[in-house]
Tab-separated table of C-alpha atoms in Angstrom:
chain	number	residue	atom	x	y	z
Q	778	MET	CA	0.000	0.000	0.000
Q	779	LYS	CA	2.809	2.404	0.957
Q	780	SER	CA	4.576	1.560	-2.303
Q	781	ASN	CA	1.463	2.373	-4.337
Q	782	LEU	CA	1.037	5.671	-2.482
Q	783	SER	CA	4.653	6.593	-3.236
Q	784	ARG	CA	4.161	5.856	-6.890
Q	785	TYR	CA	1.034	8.007	-6.930
Q	786	LEU	CA	2.815	10.931	-5.297
Q	787	LEU	CA	5.726	10.685	-7.708
Q	788	LEU	CA	3.364	10.587	-10.679
Q	789	SER	CA	1.417	13.572	-9.378
Q	790	ALA	CA	4.611	15.563	-8.897
Q	791	ALA	CA	5.758	14.788	-12.415
Q	792	LEU	CA	2.440	15.853	-13.889
Q	793	ALA	CA	2.295	19.048	-11.832
Q	794	GLY	CA	5.948	19.991	-12.256
Q	795	SER	CA	7.675	21.985	-14.929
Q	796	VAL	CA	8.444	18.978	-17.139
Q	797	SER	CA	5.602	16.808	-18.290
Q	798	LEU	CA	5.726	13.028	-18.027
Q	799	LEU	CA	5.216	12.889	-21.782
Q	800	ALA	CA	8.294	15.046	-22.350
Q	801	LEU	CA	10.325	12.846	-20.019
Q	802	LYS	CA	9.292	9.717	-21.918
Q	803	ALA	CA	10.050	11.373	-25.240
Q	804	GLU	CA	13.522	12.416	-24.061
Q	805	ASP	CA	14.254	8.828	-22.971
Q	806	LYS	CA	13.419	7.331	-26.366
Q	807	VAL	CA	14.991	9.480	-29.039
Q	808	VAL	CA	15.368	7.189	-32.053
Q	809	PRO	CA	17.338	8.472	-35.083
Q	810	ASP	CA	15.884	7.757	-38.502
Q	811	ALA	CA	17.524	4.868	-40.336
Q	812	ASP	CA	19.052	7.293	-42.850
Q	813	ASN	CA	19.682	10.052	-40.237
Q	814	ALA	CA	16.968	12.109	-41.943
Q	815	GLY	CA	19.192	12.300	-45.013
Q	816	LEU	CA	21.891	14.271	-43.198
Q	817	LYS	CA	25.629	13.673	-43.128
Q	818	LEU	CA	26.933	13.914	-39.552
Q	819	PRO	CA	30.120	13.195	-37.583
Q	820	ALA	CA	30.586	9.675	-36.248
Q	821	GLY	CA	28.420	8.916	-33.238
Q	822	PHE	CA	25.665	11.379	-34.143
Q	823	GLY	CA	22.201	10.589	-35.437
Q	824	ALA	CA	19.301	12.628	-36.738
Q	825	LEU	CA	15.571	12.305	-37.198
Q	826	VAL	CA	12.764	14.300	-38.712
Q	827	ALA	CA	11.082	15.448	-35.514
Q	828	ALA	CA	8.151	17.128	-37.269
Q	829	GLU	CA	6.821	18.503	-40.545
Q	830	THR	CA	5.231	21.928	-40.168
Q	831	GLY	CA	4.363	22.614	-43.806
Q	832	GLY	CA	5.442	26.259	-43.557
Q	833	ARG	CA	8.674	28.177	-44.000
Q	834	ALA	CA	10.097	27.563	-40.539
Q	835	ARG	CA	12.426	30.374	-39.521
Q	836	HIS	CA	13.780	30.571	-35.965
Q	837	ILE	CA	12.924	28.065	-33.248
Q	838	THR	CA	13.058	27.890	-29.447
Q	839	VAL	CA	12.570	25.181	-26.790
Q	840	THR	CA	11.115	25.843	-23.342
Q	841	PRO	CA	12.452	24.194	-20.143
Q	842	GLN	CA	9.430	21.868	-20.317
Q	843	GLY	CA	10.418	20.637	-23.784
Q	844	LEU	CA	7.768	22.459	-25.811
Q	845	ILE	CA	9.008	23.708	-29.188
Q	846	TYR	CA	7.911	27.036	-30.663
Q	847	VAL	CA	8.507	27.670	-34.374
Q	848	LYS	CA	8.248	31.054	-36.105
Q	849	LEU	CA	6.847	30.875	-39.632
Q	850	ASN	CA	7.976	33.329	-42.276
Q	851	ARG	CA	4.326	33.840	-43.289
Q	852	PRO	CA	1.131	32.852	-41.476
Q	853	ASN	CA	-0.154	29.390	-42.408
Q	854	ALA	CA	-3.502	28.541	-43.976
Q	855	ALA	CA	-5.158	29.025	-40.582
Q	856	GLY	CA	-3.645	32.504	-40.333
Q	857	LYS	CA	-1.159	31.652	-37.564
Q	858	GLY	CA	2.530	32.527	-37.557
Q	859	ILE	CA	3.785	30.691	-34.442
Q	860	LEU	CA	3.446	26.929	-34.009
Q	861	MET	CA	3.699	25.078	-30.696
Q	862	LEU	CA	5.010	21.522	-30.971
Q	863	ARG	CA	4.628	18.983	-28.189
Q	864	PRO	CA	7.010	16.008	-27.764
Q	865	THR	CA	5.626	12.583	-28.683
Q	866	ALA	CA	7.174	9.128	-28.819
Q	867	ASN	CA	10.697	8.323	-30.008
Q	868	GLY	CA	11.924	11.923	-29.922
Q	869	LYS	CA	9.413	13.268	-32.410
Q	870	ALA	CA	6.936	16.117	-31.934
Q	871	GLU	CA	3.552	17.192	-33.251
Q	872	VAL	CA	1.848	20.536	-33.745
Q	873	ALA	CA	-0.369	21.053	-30.703
Q	874	GLY	CA	-1.286	24.718	-31.025
Q	875	ALA	CA	-0.709	27.930	-32.931
Q	876	ILE	CA	-0.798	31.633	-32.069
Q	877	GLY	CA	-0.033	35.010	-33.602
Q	878	SER	CA	-1.437	36.380	-36.849
Q	879	TYR	CA	1.870	37.677	-38.238
Q	880	GLY	CA	4.848	36.217	-40.038
Q	881	GLY	CA	8.481	36.964	-39.332
Q	882	THR	CA	11.660	35.360	-38.075
Q	883	GLY	CA	12.519	36.063	-34.445
Q	884	ILE	CA	11.502	33.865	-31.530
Q	885	TYR	CA	13.020	33.369	-28.072
Q	886	SER	CA	11.780	31.859	-24.813
Q	887	THR	CA	12.560	32.301	-21.132
Q	888	PRO	CA	10.918	30.348	-18.292
Q	889	ASP	CA	8.311	33.127	-18.019
Q	890	TYR	CA	7.782	34.543	-21.508
Q	891	LEU	CA	7.762	33.745	-25.204
Q	892	TYR	CA	9.112	36.595	-27.358
Q	893	ALA	CA	8.384	36.775	-31.090
Q	894	SER	CA	8.847	39.327	-33.852
Q	895	SER	CA	7.102	40.313	-37.038
Q	896	ASP	CA	9.042	42.322	-39.605
Q	897	GLU	CA	8.045	45.548	-37.801
Q	898	ASP	CA	7.234	44.729	-34.164
Q	899	VAL	CA	8.262	42.569	-31.197
Q	900	TYR	CA	5.717	40.833	-28.948
Q	901	ARG	CA	5.759	38.775	-25.782
Q	902	TYR	CA	3.385	36.180	-24.345
Q	903	LYS	CA	3.167	35.017	-20.739
Q	904	LEU	CA	3.967	31.313	-20.316
Q	905	ASN	CA	2.323	29.093	-17.687
Q	906	SER	CA	4.052	26.419	-15.595
Q	907	LYS	CA	3.745	23.940	-18.479
Q	908	GLY	CA	5.530	26.248	-20.921
Q	909	GLU	CA	2.295	26.984	-22.783
Q	910	VAL	CA	1.141	30.459	-23.750
Q	911	ALA	CA	-1.234	31.326	-20.923
Q	912	ASN	CA	-3.584	33.450	-23.021
Q	913	PRO	CA	-2.919	33.505	-26.787
Q	914	ALA	CA	-5.262	36.466	-27.251
Q	915	GLN	CA	-3.292	38.648	-24.857
Q	916	SER	CA	0.039	39.419	-26.471
Q	917	GLU	CA	1.998	42.448	-25.320
Q	918	LYS	CA	3.738	44.609	-27.910
Q	919	ILE	CA	7.075	45.627	-26.463
Q	920	VAL	CA	8.602	47.221	-29.597
Q	921	ALA	CA	6.684	48.853	-32.448
Q	922	GLY	CA	7.310	50.670	-35.710
Q	923	LEU	CA	10.628	49.178	-36.843
Q	924	ILE	CA	11.519	49.961	-40.440
Q	925	ASN	CA	10.563	47.463	-43.147
Q	926	ARG	CA	11.454	48.278	-46.760
Q	927	ARG	CA	11.037	44.666	-48.054
Q	928	GLN	CA	14.776	43.992	-48.178
Q	929	HIS	CA	16.618	42.383	-45.243
Q	930	GLU	CA	13.405	42.975	-43.325
Q	931	SER	CA	13.547	40.104	-40.787
Q	932	LYS	CA	13.860	41.124	-37.154
Q	933	SER	CA	15.813	38.461	-35.266
Q	934	ILE	CA	15.985	38.705	-31.483
Q	935	THR	CA	17.938	37.515	-28.463
Q	936	LEU	CA	18.086	38.424	-24.769
Q	937	ASP	CA	20.836	38.977	-22.212
Q	938	LYS	CA	20.535	38.253	-18.490
Q	939	GLU	CA	19.916	41.881	-17.530
Q	940	GLY	CA	16.463	42.347	-19.014
Q	941	ASN	CA	17.558	43.652	-22.424
Q	942	ILE	CA	16.353	42.429	-25.803
Q	943	TYR	CA	18.480	42.865	-28.933
Q	944	VAL	CA	16.748	43.315	-32.281
Q	945	THR	CA	18.440	43.121	-35.679
Q	946	ILE	CA	17.367	45.735	-38.227
Q	947	GLY	CA	18.867	44.924	-41.612
Q	948	ALA	CA	19.899	47.585	-44.112
Q	949	TYR	CA	17.404	47.923	-46.960
Q	950	ALA	CA	20.206	48.096	-49.536
Q	951	ASN	CA	23.204	46.206	-50.836
Q	952	ALA	CA	25.833	48.936	-50.412
Q	953	CYS	CA	23.917	52.214	-49.829
Q	954	GLN	CA	24.138	53.274	-53.482
Q	955	VAL	CA	22.299	56.206	-54.994
Q	956	ASN	CA	20.545	53.567	-57.118
Q	957	ASP	CA	20.477	50.294	-55.193
Q	958	ARG	CA	22.163	47.321	-56.899
Q	959	GLN	CA	22.718	49.278	-60.123
Q	960	LYS	CA	25.904	49.022	-62.167
Q	961	GLY	CA	28.356	51.831	-61.421
Q	962	SER	CA	26.102	53.668	-58.964
Q	963	LYS	CA	28.116	55.461	-56.261
Q	964	GLY	CA	27.587	55.166	-52.540
Q	965	ILE	CA	25.704	57.862	-50.650
Q	966	PRO	CA	28.072	59.809	-48.347
Q	967	ASN	CA	27.340	59.377	-44.620
Q	968	CYS	CA	24.857	56.627	-45.471
Q	969	PRO	CA	21.449	57.768	-44.118
Q	970	ILE	CA	20.183	54.194	-43.817
Q	971	LEU	CA	22.273	53.752	-40.658
Q	972	ASP	CA	19.988	56.083	-38.687
Q	973	SER	CA	17.265	53.435	-38.503
Q	974	ALA	CA	18.736	50.203	-39.936
Q	975	GLY	CA	21.988	48.379	-40.629
Q	976	GLY	CA	22.635	47.478	-36.994
Q	977	ILE	CA	21.475	46.050	-33.683
Q	978	TRP	CA	19.068	47.937	-31.423
Q	979	GLN	CA	18.680	47.315	-27.683
Q	980	PHE	CA	15.361	47.643	-25.845
Q	981	ARG	CA	14.020	46.633	-22.432
Q	982	THR	CA	11.984	43.456	-22.042
Q	983	ASP	CA	9.725	44.935	-19.317
Q	984	LYS	CA	8.427	48.025	-21.153
Q	985	LEU	CA	5.560	48.137	-23.631
Q	986	ASN	CA	5.198	50.008	-26.922
Q	987	GLN	CA	8.806	51.092	-27.210
Q	988	ARG	CA	9.929	52.792	-30.407
Q	989	TYR	CA	13.273	53.848	-31.819
Q	990	ALA	CA	13.451	56.784	-29.409
Q	991	ASN	CA	13.111	54.442	-26.418
Q	992	GLY	CA	15.858	52.092	-27.559
Q	993	THR	CA	19.609	52.301	-28.091
Q	994	ARG	CA	21.459	51.743	-31.327
Q	995	TYR	CA	23.724	49.163	-29.727
Q	996	ALA	CA	25.958	48.504	-32.774
Q	997	THR	CA	26.002	49.817	-36.324
Q	998	GLY	CA	27.656	49.161	-39.682
Q	999	LEU	CA	26.112	45.680	-39.992
Q	1000	ARG	CA	24.494	45.113	-43.389
Q	1001	ASN	CA	22.153	42.307	-42.380
Q	1002	VAL	CA	22.221	40.113	-39.287
Q	1003	VAL	CA	19.807	37.179	-39.064
Q	1004	GLY	CA	21.716	34.901	-36.654
Q	1005	LEU	CA	22.662	36.187	-33.200
Q	1006	ASP	CA	23.036	34.836	-29.675
Q	1007	TRP	CA	24.186	35.985	-26.267
Q	1008	ASN	CA	27.399	34.229	-25.238
Q	1009	ALA	CA	27.018	33.581	-21.506
Q	1010	GLN	CA	30.664	32.560	-21.105
Q	1011	ALA	CA	31.916	35.856	-22.565
Q	1012	ASN	CA	28.856	37.811	-21.358
Q	1013	GLN	CA	28.711	39.379	-24.806
Q	1014	LEU	CA	26.523	39.583	-27.898
Q	1015	PHE	CA	27.749	37.700	-30.981
Q	1016	VAL	CA	26.239	38.133	-34.449
Q	1017	MET	CA	26.613	36.752	-37.969
Q	1018	GLN	CA	26.566	39.247	-40.841
Q	1019	HIS	CA	25.424	38.602	-44.399
Q	1020	GLY	CA	28.104	40.189	-46.584
Q	1021	ARG	CA	27.367	42.321	-49.625
Q	1022	ASP	CA	26.476	41.039	-53.098
Q	1023	GLN	CA	27.259	41.757	-56.750
Q	1024	LEU	CA	30.828	43.049	-56.785
Q	1025	SER	CA	31.344	41.867	-60.360
Q	1026	ASP	CA	27.804	42.656	-61.553
Q	1027	ASN	CA	28.095	46.290	-60.511
Q	1028	TRP	CA	31.846	46.810	-60.926
Q	1029	PRO	CA	32.998	44.440	-63.714
Q	1030	GLU	CA	36.073	46.550	-64.455
Q	1031	LEU	CA	37.334	45.944	-60.897
Q	1032	PHE	CA	36.206	42.411	-59.978
Q	1033	THR	CA	36.043	39.122	-61.882
Q	1034	THR	CA	33.067	36.813	-61.511
Q	1035	LYS	CA	35.237	34.407	-59.506
Q	1036	GLN	CA	36.305	37.184	-57.131
Q	1037	SER	CA	32.680	38.200	-56.768
Q	1038	ALA	CA	31.735	34.611	-55.857
Q	1039	GLU	CA	34.442	34.438	-53.180
Q	1040	LEU	CA	34.075	37.942	-51.720
Q	1041	PRO	CA	33.279	39.135	-49.180
Q	1042	ALA	CA	33.378	36.754	-46.219
Q	1043	GLU	CA	30.341	36.123	-44.066
Q	1044	CYS	CA	31.604	37.386	-40.713
Q	1045	MET	CA	31.091	36.731	-37.024
Q	1046	TYR	CA	31.367	39.775	-34.772
Q	1047	ALA	CA	31.618	40.031	-30.984
Q	1048	LEU	CA	29.822	43.252	-30.123
Q	1049	LYS	CA	30.048	45.838	-27.398
Q	1050	LYS	CA	27.856	48.903	-27.112
Q	1051	GLY	CA	28.895	51.538	-29.633
Q	1052	ASP	CA	30.744	49.222	-32.038
Q	1053	ASN	CA	30.790	49.978	-35.770
Q	1054	ALA	CA	31.516	47.106	-38.198
Q	1055	GLY	CA	31.881	49.445	-41.175
Q	1056	TRP	CA	29.041	48.728	-43.622
Q	1057	PRO	CA	28.547	50.170	-46.262
Q	1058	TYR	CA	32.058	51.549	-46.507
Q	1059	LEU	CA	33.967	48.277	-46.389
Q	1060	TYR	CA	33.886	44.529	-46.930
Q	1061	TYR	CA	36.091	41.829	-45.403
Q	1062	ASP	CA	38.481	39.911	-47.673
Q	1063	PRO	CA	39.186	36.512	-46.041
Q	1064	MET	CA	42.143	35.755	-48.304
Q	1065	GLN	CA	43.963	38.979	-47.476
Q	1066	ARG	CA	42.453	39.070	-43.975
Q	1067	LYS	CA	41.840	42.770	-44.413
Q	1068	LYS	CA	38.975	45.232	-44.340
Q	1069	MET	CA	38.747	46.558	-47.897
Q	1070	LEU	CA	37.183	49.780	-49.148
Q	1071	ASN	CA	33.959	49.145	-51.051
Q	1072	PRO	CA	33.981	50.223	-54.737
Q	1073	GLU	CA	30.937	52.423	-54.149
Q	1074	TYR	CA	33.182	54.573	-51.933
Q	1075	GLY	CA	36.317	54.565	-54.075
Q	1076	GLY	CA	37.672	51.052	-53.519
Q	1077	ASP	CA	39.258	48.936	-56.236
Q	1078	GLY	CA	39.849	45.577	-54.548
Q	1079	LYS	CA	43.296	46.714	-53.392
Q	1080	LYS	CA	42.625	49.701	-51.132
Q	1081	GLU	CA	42.164	48.996	-47.448
Q	1082	ALA	CA	39.336	50.793	-45.715
Q	1083	PRO	CA	40.388	53.757	-43.587
Q	1084	GLY	CA	38.861	54.239	-40.151
Q	1085	ASN	CA	38.723	52.428	-36.853
Q	1086	TYR	CA	36.119	49.785	-37.640
Q	1087	LEU	CA	35.491	46.539	-35.769
Q	1088	GLU	CA	37.457	43.436	-36.771
Q	1089	PRO	CA	35.494	40.210	-37.266
Q	1090	VAL	CA	36.356	37.402	-34.854
Q	1091	ALA	CA	35.783	34.703	-37.506
Q	1092	ALA	CA	35.119	34.543	-41.249
Q	1093	TYR	CA	33.250	32.035	-43.441
Q	1094	PRO	CA	32.735	31.456	-47.197
Q	1095	ALA	CA	31.020	34.202	-49.163
Q	1096	HIS	CA	27.307	34.194	-49.979
Q	1097	THR	CA	26.394	31.256	-47.745
Q	1098	ALA	CA	23.880	33.259	-45.643
Q	1099	PRO	CA	24.356	32.509	-41.918
Q	1100	ASN	CA	20.815	32.585	-40.556
Q	1101	ALA	CA	21.216	31.229	-37.023
Q	1102	LEU	CA	23.836	31.264	-34.281
Q	1103	LEU	CA	23.615	29.104	-31.153
Q	1104	PHE	CA	26.083	28.685	-28.303
Q	1105	TYR	CA	25.897	25.083	-27.149
Q	1106	THR	CA	25.720	24.595	-23.371
Q	1107	GLY	CA	24.311	21.057	-23.224
Q	1108	THR	CA	25.943	17.878	-21.977
Q	1109	MET	CA	24.658	15.352	-24.536
Q	1110	PHE	CA	27.337	16.168	-27.133
Q	1111	PRO	CA	31.046	15.479	-26.443
Q	1112	GLU	CA	33.028	17.969	-24.381
Q	1113	LYS	CA	34.589	19.684	-27.410
Q	1114	TYR	CA	31.201	21.155	-28.323
Q	1115	ARG	CA	30.622	22.774	-24.917
Q	1116	ASN	CA	30.357	26.574	-25.207
Q	1117	GLY	CA	31.178	26.432	-28.924
Q	1118	ALA	CA	28.925	27.847	-31.631
Q	1119	PHE	CA	26.666	26.165	-34.158
Q	1120	ILE	CA	25.838	28.256	-37.234
Q	1121	ALA	CA	23.089	27.448	-39.766
Q	1122	PHE	CA	23.941	28.543	-43.306
Q	1123	HIS	CA	20.819	29.108	-45.389
Q	1124	GLY	CA	22.687	28.873	-48.705
Q	1125	SER	CA	23.615	31.167	-51.575
Q	1126	TRP	CA	21.952	32.530	-54.682
Q	1127	ASN	CA	24.601	34.771	-56.245
Q	1128	ARG	CA	27.818	32.803	-56.721
Q	1129	ALA	CA	27.240	32.104	-60.425
Q	1130	PRO	CA	28.978	31.040	-62.566
Q	1131	GLU	CA	30.701	29.316	-59.627
Q	1132	PRO	CA	28.677	26.601	-57.833
Q	1133	GLN	CA	26.220	27.788	-55.197
Q	1134	LYS	CA	27.221	26.929	-51.657
Q	1135	GLY	CA	25.979	26.499	-48.099
Q	1136	TYR	CA	22.862	24.598	-46.974
Q	1137	TYR	CA	24.671	23.181	-43.928
Q	1138	VAL	CA	25.262	23.656	-40.202
Q	1139	VAL	CA	28.828	24.273	-39.072
Q	1140	PHE	CA	30.486	24.095	-35.682
Q	1141	GLN	CA	32.909	26.808	-34.579
Q	1142	PRO	CA	35.076	25.842	-31.591
Q	1143	PHE	CA	35.449	28.444	-28.835
Q	1144	LYS	CA	37.919	28.818	-25.975
Q	1145	ASN	CA	37.482	31.277	-23.120
Q	1146	GLY	CA	34.616	32.978	-24.920
Q	1147	LYS	CA	36.418	33.479	-28.250
Q	1148	PRO	CA	36.590	31.513	-31.521
Q	1149	PHE	CA	39.473	29.058	-31.352
Q	1150	GLY	CA	40.641	27.141	-34.412
Q	1151	ASP	CA	38.940	26.346	-37.688
Q	1152	TYR	CA	35.253	25.680	-38.116
Q	1153	GLU	CA	33.995	22.315	-39.385
Q	1154	VAL	CA	30.884	21.346	-41.318
Q	1155	PHE	CA	28.769	19.523	-38.735
Q	1156	ALA	CA	25.501	18.664	-40.515
Q	1157	ASP	CA	25.403	18.555	-44.306
Q	1158	ASN	CA	23.212	17.420	-47.205
Q	1159	PHE	CA	20.122	19.466	-46.356
Q	1160	ALA	CA	20.157	20.215	-50.094
Q	1161	GLY	CA	19.613	16.519	-50.904
Q	1162	THR	CA	22.555	16.074	-53.286
Q	1163	PRO	CA	25.756	18.003	-54.098
Q	1164	GLU	CA	24.275	18.725	-57.524
Q	1165	LYS	CA	21.176	20.357	-56.031
Q	1166	ALA	CA	23.370	22.462	-53.744
Q	1167	ALA	CA	25.623	23.569	-56.612
Q	1168	ALA	CA	22.597	24.530	-58.704
Q	1169	GLY	CA	21.005	26.493	-55.847
Q	1170	ARG	CA	17.947	24.217	-55.851
Q	1171	PRO	CA	18.112	22.561	-52.410
Q	1172	ASP	CA	15.438	20.315	-50.953
Q	1173	HIS	CA	15.790	22.043	-47.564
Q	1174	LYS	CA	17.374	25.256	-46.265
Q	1175	PRO	CA	18.548	25.269	-42.617
Q	1176	CYS	CA	17.471	28.469	-40.888
Q	1177	GLY	CA	16.940	28.181	-37.119
Q	1178	LEU	CA	18.739	26.402	-34.272
Q	1179	ALA	CA	17.665	25.501	-30.741
Q	1180	GLN	CA	19.011	23.337	-27.942
Q	1181	GLY	CA	16.670	20.694	-26.546
Q	1182	THR	CA	16.241	20.093	-22.835
Q	1183	ASP	CA	18.370	16.945	-23.166
Q	1184	GLY	CA	21.117	18.715	-25.127
Q	1185	SER	CA	19.995	17.602	-28.572
Q	1186	LEU	CA	20.110	20.116	-31.428
Q	1187	TYR	CA	16.997	21.201	-33.347
Q	1188	VAL	CA	17.312	22.640	-36.860
Q	1189	SER	CA	14.442	24.269	-38.748
Q	1190	ASP	CA	13.981	24.300	-42.518
Q	1191	ASP	CA	12.946	27.470	-44.317
Q	1192	LYS	CA	11.814	25.702	-47.491
Q	1193	LYS	CA	9.447	22.858	-46.558
Q	1194	GLY	CA	9.115	23.371	-42.815
Q	1195	THR	CA	10.922	20.229	-41.668
Q	1196	ILE	CA	12.139	20.237	-38.056
Q	1197	TYR	CA	15.262	18.109	-37.608
Q	1198	ARG	CA	16.634	16.806	-34.318
Q	1199	ILE	CA	20.277	15.799	-33.975
Q	1200	VAL	CA	21.425	13.582	-31.097
Q	1201	TYR	CA	24.637	11.952	-29.941
Q	1202	ALA	CA	24.314	8.225	-29.386
Q	1203	LYS	CA	27.907	6.999	-29.060
Q	1204	LYS	CA	28.950	6.457	-25.449
């Protein structure tokens, strides 16, 4: 009798606590797909298709209770832009709810709130003890009126531990030309775009209806940031910039098509308040390891950029579109991954006539809060085949990253809405 009572009390505690019994069972039985969901992974790792959402899945977040929230680029057929997925058997998940009538990219969860962004505003929703949105009809708008000119319009978000939220506002231009993306068009002096875009803005998480005037332009000179994360070890914001396009298209007398395919690097920056990374005046050449003056402002591929602009802390192949950055703090993966960074590369469109590139997740080792050593491709073949990747016609495009409660890695797909889950099985 006493034994039965103990079992009842334990079961009641599990059901009433922060982690559901269903989530616990699901965590215990993660079963990789026989083909690892089509992915190529390091030895000892496995992958499965955790869910199919049917929408363009952008960023993704996991609550402490194991619920998964997915931001859709556009609202689905039911008019909802945020999906809630609940764990089921064998490590998979199913759509169990949907909220929000807006599309967008940014999503982030804390134990108390779910934060999500449209392309103009940032919202938050109160979470209950189960990690569910307590009242879907009662969102709070914490930031409003951010600029959206239909180019680099996504507003990615992350939080620090001091009650600040960081919002990316991409520049609505390639290189701040008088005529955007036009051959031979010069750059506008003292680029006016930087007043309201081309950087990272900081707001408070506990204030409603903030606008530009209530926030701080935390860092500037960043053409377009989609992937960002707060590095707890360094206590610092890290971001991934999408480098400029069309060097050869717009300046064929200065750059070959091959140079244009390989320049500039996609860069990682470690930011402090007031930093300036130099867009639109410069690009980063990974071969020369130098900040070069953009042709729109008098550069010729040989002139270094003048001025005291921020150095990148790491550089990656051109035109691969880093769309998510995640610092791994779990214990499932081997020790070498602890506090390092995973980066999801969405893939390129403008490397022709060279092969298109990207459509993978890389791992960047870190040491003492800084990049240390070369990156490695961690999860590949989202495209389906090398030929599909080279042609720029991938089956899937990795976009968002999130760490599961057990330390597994979730990856979202911006083409068909697949949610992948990567686990480490080798002991």
